[in-house]
Tab-separated table of C-alpha atoms and ligand atoms in Angstrom:
chain	number	residue	atom	x	y	z
A	1	UNK	CA	0.000	0.000	0.000
A	2	UNK	CA	2.861	2.408	0.729
A	3	UNK	CA	3.587	1.805	-2.944
A	4	UNK	CA	0.630	3.822	-4.089
A	5	UNK	CA	1.518	6.650	-1.703
A	6	UNK	CA	5.072	6.674	-2.991
A	7	UNK	CA	3.773	6.720	-6.541
A	8	UNK	CA	1.474	9.665	-5.801
A	9	UNK	CA	4.292	11.567	-4.059
A	10	UNK	CA	6.551	10.891	-7.002
A	11	UNK	CA	3.913	12.171	-9.427
A	12	UNK	CA	3.537	15.343	-7.370
A	13	UNK	CA	7.278	15.916	-7.429
A	14	UNK	CA	7.528	15.347	-11.172
A	15	UNK	CA	4.595	17.666	-11.766
A	16	UNK	CA	6.446	20.480	-10.012
A	17	UNK	CA	9.355	20.203	-12.436
A	18	UNK	CA	7.226	20.178	-15.584
A	19	UNK	CA	7.306	23.273	-17.775
A	20	UNK	CA	5.802	22.733	-21.217
A	21	UNK	CA	7.324	25.359	-23.508
A	22	UNK	CA	4.825	25.366	-26.371
A	23	UNK	CA	1.043	25.159	-26.677
A	24	UNK	CA	1.526	21.660	-28.166
A	25	UNK	CA	3.614	20.537	-25.192
A	26	UNK	CA	0.993	21.987	-22.870
A	27	UNK	CA	-1.708	19.923	-24.555
A	28	UNK	CA	0.408	16.790	-24.071
A	29	UNK	CA	0.802	17.791	-20.420
A	30	UNK	CA	-2.967	18.201	-20.056
A	31	UNK	CA	-3.722	14.801	-21.566
A	32	UNK	CA	-1.026	13.125	-19.487
A	33	UNK	CA	-2.157	14.510	-16.121
A	34	UNK	CA	-5.763	15.607	-16.491
A	35	UNK	CA	-7.096	13.558	-19.400
A	36	UNK	CA	-9.774	10.899	-18.923
A	37	UNK	CA	-7.018	8.292	-19.083
A	38	UNK	CA	-4.522	10.507	-17.285
A	39	UNK	CA	-2.412	9.789	-14.226
A	40	UNK	CA	-4.513	11.845	-11.821
A	41	UNK	CA	-7.629	9.856	-12.663
A	42	UNK	CA	-5.747	6.575	-12.470
A	43	UNK	CA	-4.330	7.426	-9.037
A	44	UNK	CA	-7.797	8.472	-7.818
A	45	UNK	CA	-9.130	5.104	-8.794
A	46	UNK	CA	-6.630	3.555	-6.442
A	47	UNK	CA	-8.588	5.107	-3.559
A	48	UNK	CA	-10.669	1.985	-3.154
A	49	UNK	CA	-7.538	-0.034	-2.395
A	50	UNK	CA	-6.397	2.388	0.284
A	51	UNK	CA	-7.209	1.154	3.800
A	52	UNK	CA	-9.907	3.186	5.508
A	53	UNK	CA	-7.639	4.748	8.101
A	54	UNK	CA	-5.444	6.228	5.344
A	55	UNK	CA	-8.204	7.243	2.895
A	56	UNK	CA	-8.325	10.802	4.267
A	57	UNK	CA	-4.590	11.247	3.858
A	58	UNK	CA	-4.704	9.816	0.344
A	59	UNK	CA	-7.649	12.073	-0.546
A	60	UNK	CA	-5.684	15.149	0.498
A	61	UNK	CA	-2.747	14.023	-1.595
A	62	UNK	CA	-5.037	13.561	-4.607
A	63	UNK	CA	-6.593	17.010	-4.086
A	64	UNK	CA	-3.301	18.795	-4.117
A	65	UNK	CA	-2.125	16.787	-7.118
A	66	UNK	CA	-5.224	17.646	-9.102
A	67	UNK	CA	-5.165	21.280	-8.007
A	68	UNK	CA	-1.538	21.771	-8.883
A	69	UNK	CA	-1.899	20.131	-12.275
A	70	UNK	CA	-4.923	22.275	-13.054
A	71	UNK	CA	-3.316	25.475	-11.830
A	72	UNK	CA	-0.169	24.931	-13.848
A	73	UNK	CA	-2.239	24.163	-16.916
A	74	UNK	CA	-4.390	27.335	-16.601
A	75	UNK	CA	-1.466	29.643	-15.942
A	76	UNK	CA	0.530	28.374	-18.893
A	77	UNK	CA	-2.539	28.433	-21.116
A	78	UNK	CA	-3.288	32.130	-20.455
A	79	UNK	CA	0.394	32.862	-20.979
A	80	UNK	CA	0.380	31.287	-24.426
A	81	UNK	CA	-2.875	33.032	-25.351
A	82	UNK	CA	-1.486	36.425	-24.384
A	83	UNK	CA	1.602	35.702	-26.456
A	84	UNK	CA	-0.558	34.863	-29.458
A	85	UNK	CA	-2.601	38.057	-28.996
A	86	UNK	CA	0.541	40.111	-28.721
A	87	UNK	CA	1.861	38.625	-31.892
A	88	UNK	CA	-1.425	39.456	-33.610
A	89	UNK	CA	-1.311	42.963	-32.199
A	90	UNK	CA	-4.500	42.435	-30.230
A	91	UNK	CA	-3.189	42.929	-26.742
A	92	UNK	CA	-5.130	45.727	-25.140
A	93	UNK	CA	-3.567	47.604	-22.291
A	94	UNK	CA	-6.111	50.098	-21.018
A	95	UNK	CA	-3.536	51.813	-18.872
A	96	UNK	CA	-1.161	52.569	-21.753
A	97	UNK	CA	-0.939	56.230	-22.811
A	98	UNK	CA	-2.875	56.993	-26.034
A	99	UNK	CA	-1.293	57.233	-29.458
A	100	UNK	CA	-0.716	60.904	-30.205
A	101	UNK	CA	-2.854	62.114	-33.124
A	102	UNK	CA	-0.677	64.105	-35.503
A	103	UNK	CA	-2.060	67.600	-35.908
A	104	UNK	CA	-1.305	69.097	-39.304
A	105	UNK	CA	0.131	72.534	-39.802
A	106	UNK	CA	-0.643	75.231	-42.302
A	107	UNK	CA	1.467	75.453	-45.409
A	108	UNK	CA	3.593	78.616	-45.509
A	109	UNK	CA	1.851	79.618	-48.753
A	110	UNK	CA	-1.525	79.312	-46.998
A	111	UNK	CA	-0.299	81.268	-43.983
A	112	UNK	CA	0.992	84.027	-46.269
A	113	UNK	CA	-2.255	84.053	-48.234
A	114	UNK	CA	-4.281	84.330	-45.025
A	115	UNK	CA	-2.262	87.365	-44.005
A	116	UNK	CA	-2.789	89.042	-47.372
A	117	UNK	CA	-6.527	88.366	-47.243
A	118	UNK	CA	-6.713	89.638	-43.684
A	119	UNK	CA	-5.029	92.947	-44.562
A	120	UNK	CA	-7.266	93.617	-47.560
A	121	UNK	CA	-10.499	92.617	-45.826
A	122	UNK	CA	-9.592	95.159	-43.157
A	123	UNK	CA	-9.626	97.758	-45.965
A	124	UNK	CA	-13.091	96.683	-47.077
A	125	UNK	CA	-12.210	94.209	-49.845
A	126	UNK	CA	-14.213	90.989	-50.062
A	127	UNK	CA	-12.985	87.664	-51.431
A	128	UNK	CA	-14.082	86.520	-54.916
A	129	UNK	CA	-13.420	83.236	-56.665
A	130	UNK	CA	-13.192	81.917	-60.217
A	131	UNK	CA	-12.484	78.624	-62.011
A	132	UNK	CA	-8.947	77.346	-62.589
A	133	UNK	CA	-10.039	75.829	-65.899
A	134	UNK	CA	-10.973	79.047	-67.620
A	135	UNK	CA	-12.175	79.996	-71.057
A	136	UNK	CA	-10.055	81.914	-73.493
A	137	UNK	CA	-12.353	84.932	-73.383
A	138	UNK	CA	-12.075	85.586	-69.632
A	139	UNK	CA	-8.377	84.782	-69.419
A	140	UNK	CA	-7.229	86.757	-72.477
A	141	UNK	CA	-9.774	88.490	-74.698
A	142	UNK	CA	-11.760	90.286	-71.993
A	143	UNK	CA	-8.436	91.329	-70.493
A	144	UNK	CA	-7.616	93.123	-73.715
A	145	UNK	CA	-5.279	90.420	-75.015
A	146	UNK	CA	-6.808	89.282	-78.334
A	147	UNK	CA	-5.628	86.122	-80.012
A	148	UNK	CA	-2.743	87.583	-82.008
A	149	UNK	CA	-1.517	89.884	-79.246
A	150	UNK	CA	2.200	89.419	-78.510
A	151	UNK	CA	1.518	89.587	-74.743
A	152	UNK	CA	0.050	86.091	-75.001
A	153	UNK	CA	3.558	84.802	-75.574
A	154	UNK	CA	4.563	85.643	-72.030
A	155	UNK	CA	1.710	83.615	-70.654
A	156	UNK	CA	1.635	80.379	-72.585
A	157	UNK	CA	-0.357	77.736	-70.809
A	158	UNK	CA	-2.015	74.324	-71.021
A	159	UNK	CA	-5.052	73.897	-73.239
A	160	UNK	CA	-7.806	71.319	-72.734
A	161	UNK	CA	-7.709	69.001	-75.749
A	162	UNK	CA	-11.332	67.870	-75.504
A	163	UNK	CA	-12.690	71.377	-74.963
A	164	UNK	CA	-11.413	73.913	-77.478
A	165	UNK	CA	-11.100	77.376	-75.986
A	166	UNK	CA	-10.639	76.056	-72.439
A	167	UNK	CA	-7.295	76.462	-70.693
A	168	UNK	CA	-5.638	76.533	-67.294
A	169	UNK	CA	-5.782	80.189	-66.272
A	170	UNK	CA	-2.445	81.992	-66.467
A	171	UNK	CA	-3.327	84.625	-63.875
A	172	UNK	CA	-6.146	85.505	-61.484
A	173	UNK	CA	-7.136	88.473	-63.696
A	174	UNK	CA	-10.048	86.581	-65.366
A	175	UNK	CA	-11.818	86.808	-62.005
A	176	UNK	CA	-11.881	90.589	-62.612
A	177	UNK	CA	-13.943	89.992	-65.742
A	178	UNK	CA	-16.268	87.532	-64.017
A	179	UNK	CA	-16.968	89.909	-61.146
A	180	UNK	CA	-17.498	92.936	-63.429
A	181	UNK	CA	-19.949	90.960	-65.575
A	182	UNK	CA	-22.131	90.123	-62.595
A	183	UNK	CA	-21.844	93.031	-60.192
A	184	UNK	CA	-22.455	96.751	-60.291
A	185	UNK	CA	-19.856	99.216	-58.951
A	186	UNK	CA	-18.700	99.945	-56.354
A	187	UNK	CA	-16.631	96.779	-56.648
A	188	UNK	CA	-13.870	96.042	-54.161
A	189	UNK	CA	-12.602	92.457	-54.300
A	190	UNK	CA	-9.514	90.328	-53.988
A	191	UNK	CA	-9.306	86.944	-55.697
A	192	UNK	CA	-6.714	84.468	-54.429
A	193	UNK	CA	-5.996	81.197	-56.205
A	194	UNK	CA	-3.832	78.870	-58.273
A	195	UNK	CA	-2.567	79.854	-61.698
A	196	UNK	CA	-0.634	77.939	-64.344
A	197	UNK	CA	2.016	78.633	-66.933
A	198	UNK	CA	3.932	76.523	-69.370
A	199	UNK	CA	7.305	76.308	-67.693
A	200	UNK	CA	9.245	75.711	-70.881
A	201	UNK	CA	8.313	79.250	-71.865
A	202	UNK	CA	7.934	81.151	-68.642
A	203	UNK	CA	10.950	81.686	-66.403
A	204	UNK	CA	9.050	80.446	-63.345
A	205	UNK	CA	10.394	77.347	-61.696
A	206	UNK	CA	6.944	75.773	-61.500
A	207	UNK	CA	4.049	75.289	-63.852
A	208	UNK	CA	1.706	76.120	-61.004
A	209	UNK	CA	1.850	78.952	-58.473
A	210	UNK	CA	-0.447	81.240	-56.502
A	211	UNK	CA	-1.633	84.788	-57.025
A	212	UNK	CA	-3.942	87.265	-55.380
A	213	UNK	CA	-5.822	89.620	-57.685
A	214	UNK	CA	-7.213	92.942	-56.507
A	215	UNK	CA	-9.884	95.089	-58.163
A	216	UNK	CA	-11.450	98.368	-57.079
A	217	UNK	CA	-14.008	100.127	-59.285
A	218	UNK	CA	-16.075	103.149	-58.397
A	219	UNK	CA	-16.639	106.738	-59.497
A	220	UNK	CA	-13.486	108.828	-59.368
A	221	UNK	CA	-10.962	106.133	-58.397
A	222	UNK	CA	-7.474	107.484	-59.093
A	223	UNK	CA	-3.876	106.333	-59.231
A	224	UNK	CA	-3.377	107.977	-55.833
A	225	UNK	CA	-5.915	105.521	-54.371
A	226	UNK	CA	-3.963	102.635	-55.876
A	227	UNK	CA	-0.686	103.873	-54.486
A	228	UNK	CA	-2.056	104.488	-50.998
A	229	UNK	CA	-3.725	101.057	-50.901
A	230	UNK	CA	-0.524	99.285	-51.917
A	231	UNK	CA	1.623	101.313	-49.533
A	232	UNK	CA	-0.662	100.379	-46.650
A	233	UNK	CA	-0.479	96.734	-47.691
A	234	UNK	CA	3.333	96.733	-47.941
A	235	UNK	CA	3.678	98.282	-44.535
A	236	UNK	CA	1.240	95.909	-42.870
A	237	UNK	CA	2.676	92.849	-44.583
A	238	UNK	CA	6.397	93.493	-44.429
A	239	UNK	CA	6.815	96.603	-42.358
A	240	UNK	CA	8.414	97.876	-45.574
A	241	UNK	CA	9.748	101.389	-45.043
A	242	UNK	CA	9.041	102.403	-48.629
A	243	UNK	CA	7.672	101.213	-51.950
A	244	UNK	CA	8.528	102.125	-55.512
A	245	UNK	CA	6.271	102.022	-58.572
A	246	UNK	CA	8.091	101.401	-61.851
A	247	UNK	CA	6.336	102.015	-65.180
A	248	UNK	CA	5.453	98.746	-66.865
A	249	UNK	CA	3.028	97.275	-69.350
A	250	UNK	CA	-0.028	95.054	-69.069
A	251	UNK	CA	-2.674	94.898	-71.809
A	252	UNK	CA	-5.474	95.324	-69.259
A	253	UNK	CA	-4.192	98.336	-67.309
A	254	UNK	CA	-3.230	101.836	-68.421
A	255	UNK	CA	-1.035	103.227	-67.027
A	256	UNK	CA	0.660	100.130	-65.609
A	257	UNK	CA	3.328	99.703	-62.972
A	258	UNK	CA	5.290	97.148	-61.036
A	259	UNK	CA	5.690	97.612	-57.335
A	260	UNK	CA	8.911	96.973	-55.459
A	261	UNK	CA	9.392	97.042	-51.710
A	262	UNK	CA	12.614	98.281	-50.153
A	263	UNK	CA	14.586	95.578	-48.368
A	264	UNK	CA	17.986	97.230	-48.400
A	265	UNK	CA	21.267	95.463	-48.991
A	266	UNK	CA	22.700	95.250	-45.511
A	267	UNK	CA	22.542	91.468	-45.458
A	268	UNK	CA	23.941	88.957	-47.910
A	269	UNK	CA	20.458	87.451	-48.253
A	270	UNK	CA	18.797	90.762	-49.144
A	271	UNK	CA	21.589	91.528	-51.554
A	272	UNK	CA	20.952	88.251	-53.318
A	273	UNK	CA	17.126	88.433	-53.148
A	274	UNK	CA	17.129	91.933	-54.648
A	275	UNK	CA	19.889	91.206	-57.162
A	276	UNK	CA	21.991	93.957	-55.686
A	277	UNK	CA	19.379	96.696	-55.985
A	278	UNK	CA	17.815	96.633	-52.511
A	279	UNK	CA	14.355	96.475	-54.177
A	280	UNK	CA	12.135	93.376	-54.366
A	281	UNK	CA	9.391	93.246	-56.978
A	282	UNK	CA	6.165	91.843	-55.571
A	283	UNK	CA	3.310	92.792	-57.880
A	284	UNK	CA	1.967	94.232	-61.104
A	285	UNK	CA	-0.754	96.881	-61.076
A	286	UNK	CA	-2.367	99.790	-62.873
A	287	UNK	CA	-5.563	101.645	-63.696
A	288	UNK	CA	-8.094	99.308	-65.316
A	289	UNK	CA	-8.025	99.974	-69.072
A	290	UNK	CA	-11.360	101.573	-70.126
A	291	UNK	CA	-11.583	98.937	-72.854
A	292	UNK	CA	-11.639	96.184	-70.175
A	293	UNK	CA	-14.487	97.966	-68.374
A	294	UNK	CA	-16.437	98.167	-71.638
A	295	UNK	CA	-15.666	94.497	-72.473
A	296	UNK	CA	-17.303	93.552	-69.194
A	297	UNK	CA	-20.326	95.844	-69.431
A	298	UNK	CA	-19.239	98.734	-67.206
A	299	UNK	CA	-19.588	102.347	-68.361
A	300	UNK	CA	-16.009	103.609	-68.614
A	301	UNK	CA	-17.163	107.252	-68.777
A	302	UNK	CA	-18.763	106.980	-65.377
A	303	UNK	CA	-16.444	104.590	-63.603
A	304	UNK	CA	-12.736	104.096	-63.184
A	305	UNK	CA	-10.723	101.626	-61.156
A	306	UNK	CA	-7.429	100.043	-60.303
A	307	UNK	CA	-6.252	96.446	-60.312
A	308	UNK	CA	-3.217	94.564	-59.068
A	309	UNK	CA	-1.928	91.011	-59.123
A	310	UNK	CA	0.673	89.610	-56.765
A	311	UNK	CA	2.503	86.308	-56.471
A	312	UNK	CA	2.216	84.628	-53.084
A	313	UNK	CA	5.240	82.287	-53.089
A	314	UNK	CA	7.745	85.094	-53.310
A	315	UNK	CA	6.144	86.861	-50.372
A	316	UNK	CA	6.245	83.620	-48.354
A	317	UNK	CA	9.988	83.343	-49.067
A	318	UNK	CA	10.500	86.890	-47.887
A	319	UNK	CA	8.286	86.533	-44.825
A	320	UNK	CA	9.923	83.353	-43.539
A	321	UNK	CA	13.397	83.904	-44.962
A	322	UNK	CA	13.175	80.696	-46.960
A	323	UNK	CA	16.153	80.354	-49.264
A	324	UNK	CA	14.755	78.186	-52.051
A	325	UNK	CA	11.278	78.260	-53.610
A	326	UNK	CA	11.377	74.496	-54.281
A	327	UNK	CA	11.117	73.829	-50.540
A	328	UNK	CA	7.517	75.030	-50.765
A	329	UNK	CA	6.532	72.171	-53.067
A	330	UNK	CA	8.593	69.210	-51.909
A	331	UNK	CA	6.105	68.386	-49.145
A	332	UNK	CA	8.771	67.455	-46.652
A	333	UNK	CA	6.919	67.533	-43.335
A	334	UNK	CA	10.127	68.292	-41.444
A	335	UNK	CA	10.195	71.579	-43.320
A	336	UNK	CA	6.437	72.255	-43.326
A	337	UNK	CA	5.956	71.562	-39.616
A	338	UNK	CA	7.931	74.673	-38.729
A	339	UNK	CA	5.106	76.986	-39.711
A	340	UNK	CA	2.333	75.529	-37.548
A	341	UNK	CA	2.495	78.250	-34.943
A	342	UNK	CA	2.591	81.056	-37.455
A	343	UNK	CA	-1.129	81.634	-37.848
B	401	LIG	N1	-2.114	89.486	-64.234
B	401	LIG	C1	-0.805	90.092	-64.158
B	401	LIG	C2	0.244	88.956	-64.149
B	401	LIG	O1	-0.090	87.833	-63.870
B	401	LIG	C3	-0.674	90.933	-62.923
B	401	LIG	C4	-1.566	92.119	-62.926
B	401	LIG	C5	-2.844	92.053	-62.387
B	401	LIG	C6	-1.157	93.317	-63.459
B	401	LIG	C7	-3.679	93.174	-62.385
B	401	LIG	C8	-1.955	94.449	-63.449
B	401	LIG	C9	-3.212	94.359	-62.910
B	401	LIG	O2	1.404	89.175	-64.408
């Protein structure tokens, strides 16, 4: 009889040293100890051969054997399950800190545009919009640039093959025509947006860039109004100490001018940016040509107005002292992230 006790003790001791290392080994362990033909069951069946006075002792031995086998099995089983979940990425730890959600930042071109819009809305301008795929009439003809006009050469663009007469607008000036066609003076709008040029012809580094158009039409609008408006803008935008208007030519304004702001040449950067002149050109402008007013149904004897068109990229470079315009279009977040706090 001591045999069976020794056997049970031995089983208990062996059980303590078992450590199945894989789910398969654990299953073997379960069948061996806890299965319907397992050792625990077999040893329990020996109970009837145990003399009455030792049955209690044997029962206790069996209990701890069964309990320990079961405990070991459960612990290892949950361990393997957790491992499998981890591997599948399913483990859920409710106490872990959350994944940070990346918050985007505004593009420097957008920040610059917002500033421009903000300054002009303060002066009473409202924002107008027009299509990027424009028709020939609004982009060129209405703006006093008929088909054979040499000024078209400077603004070659992309034409829509399936839709003759449709093109990617070369400037925001067609919005002038659209607004004049549908509104009565006084008109005071700015029109920001994307414009396109054929880069093999234009000197721009990109086929696509951004402009803001301005248009003011009322009775008695003069060149002095244009100059004062642009001076105010330059001072608000850049704190520019002075501006300069150089005579220029656009088919849709007469007289026409280009506006430079004074940067000076005291730094290497300004020297380079202004090509050694101290002046940086930022826009084209002029008094709206009476012919353009007439083209768009406005009485040029009663009304006069001014218009301007400015590039945004160049102003962004100046504002943030960015050395290379290509940085604006490479979409490198390490670069773009720097402007999040700007506005
Ligand atoms: N549309 C002109 C350009 O793109 C700029 C301009 C706008 C000039 C309005 C005068 C008046 O170069």
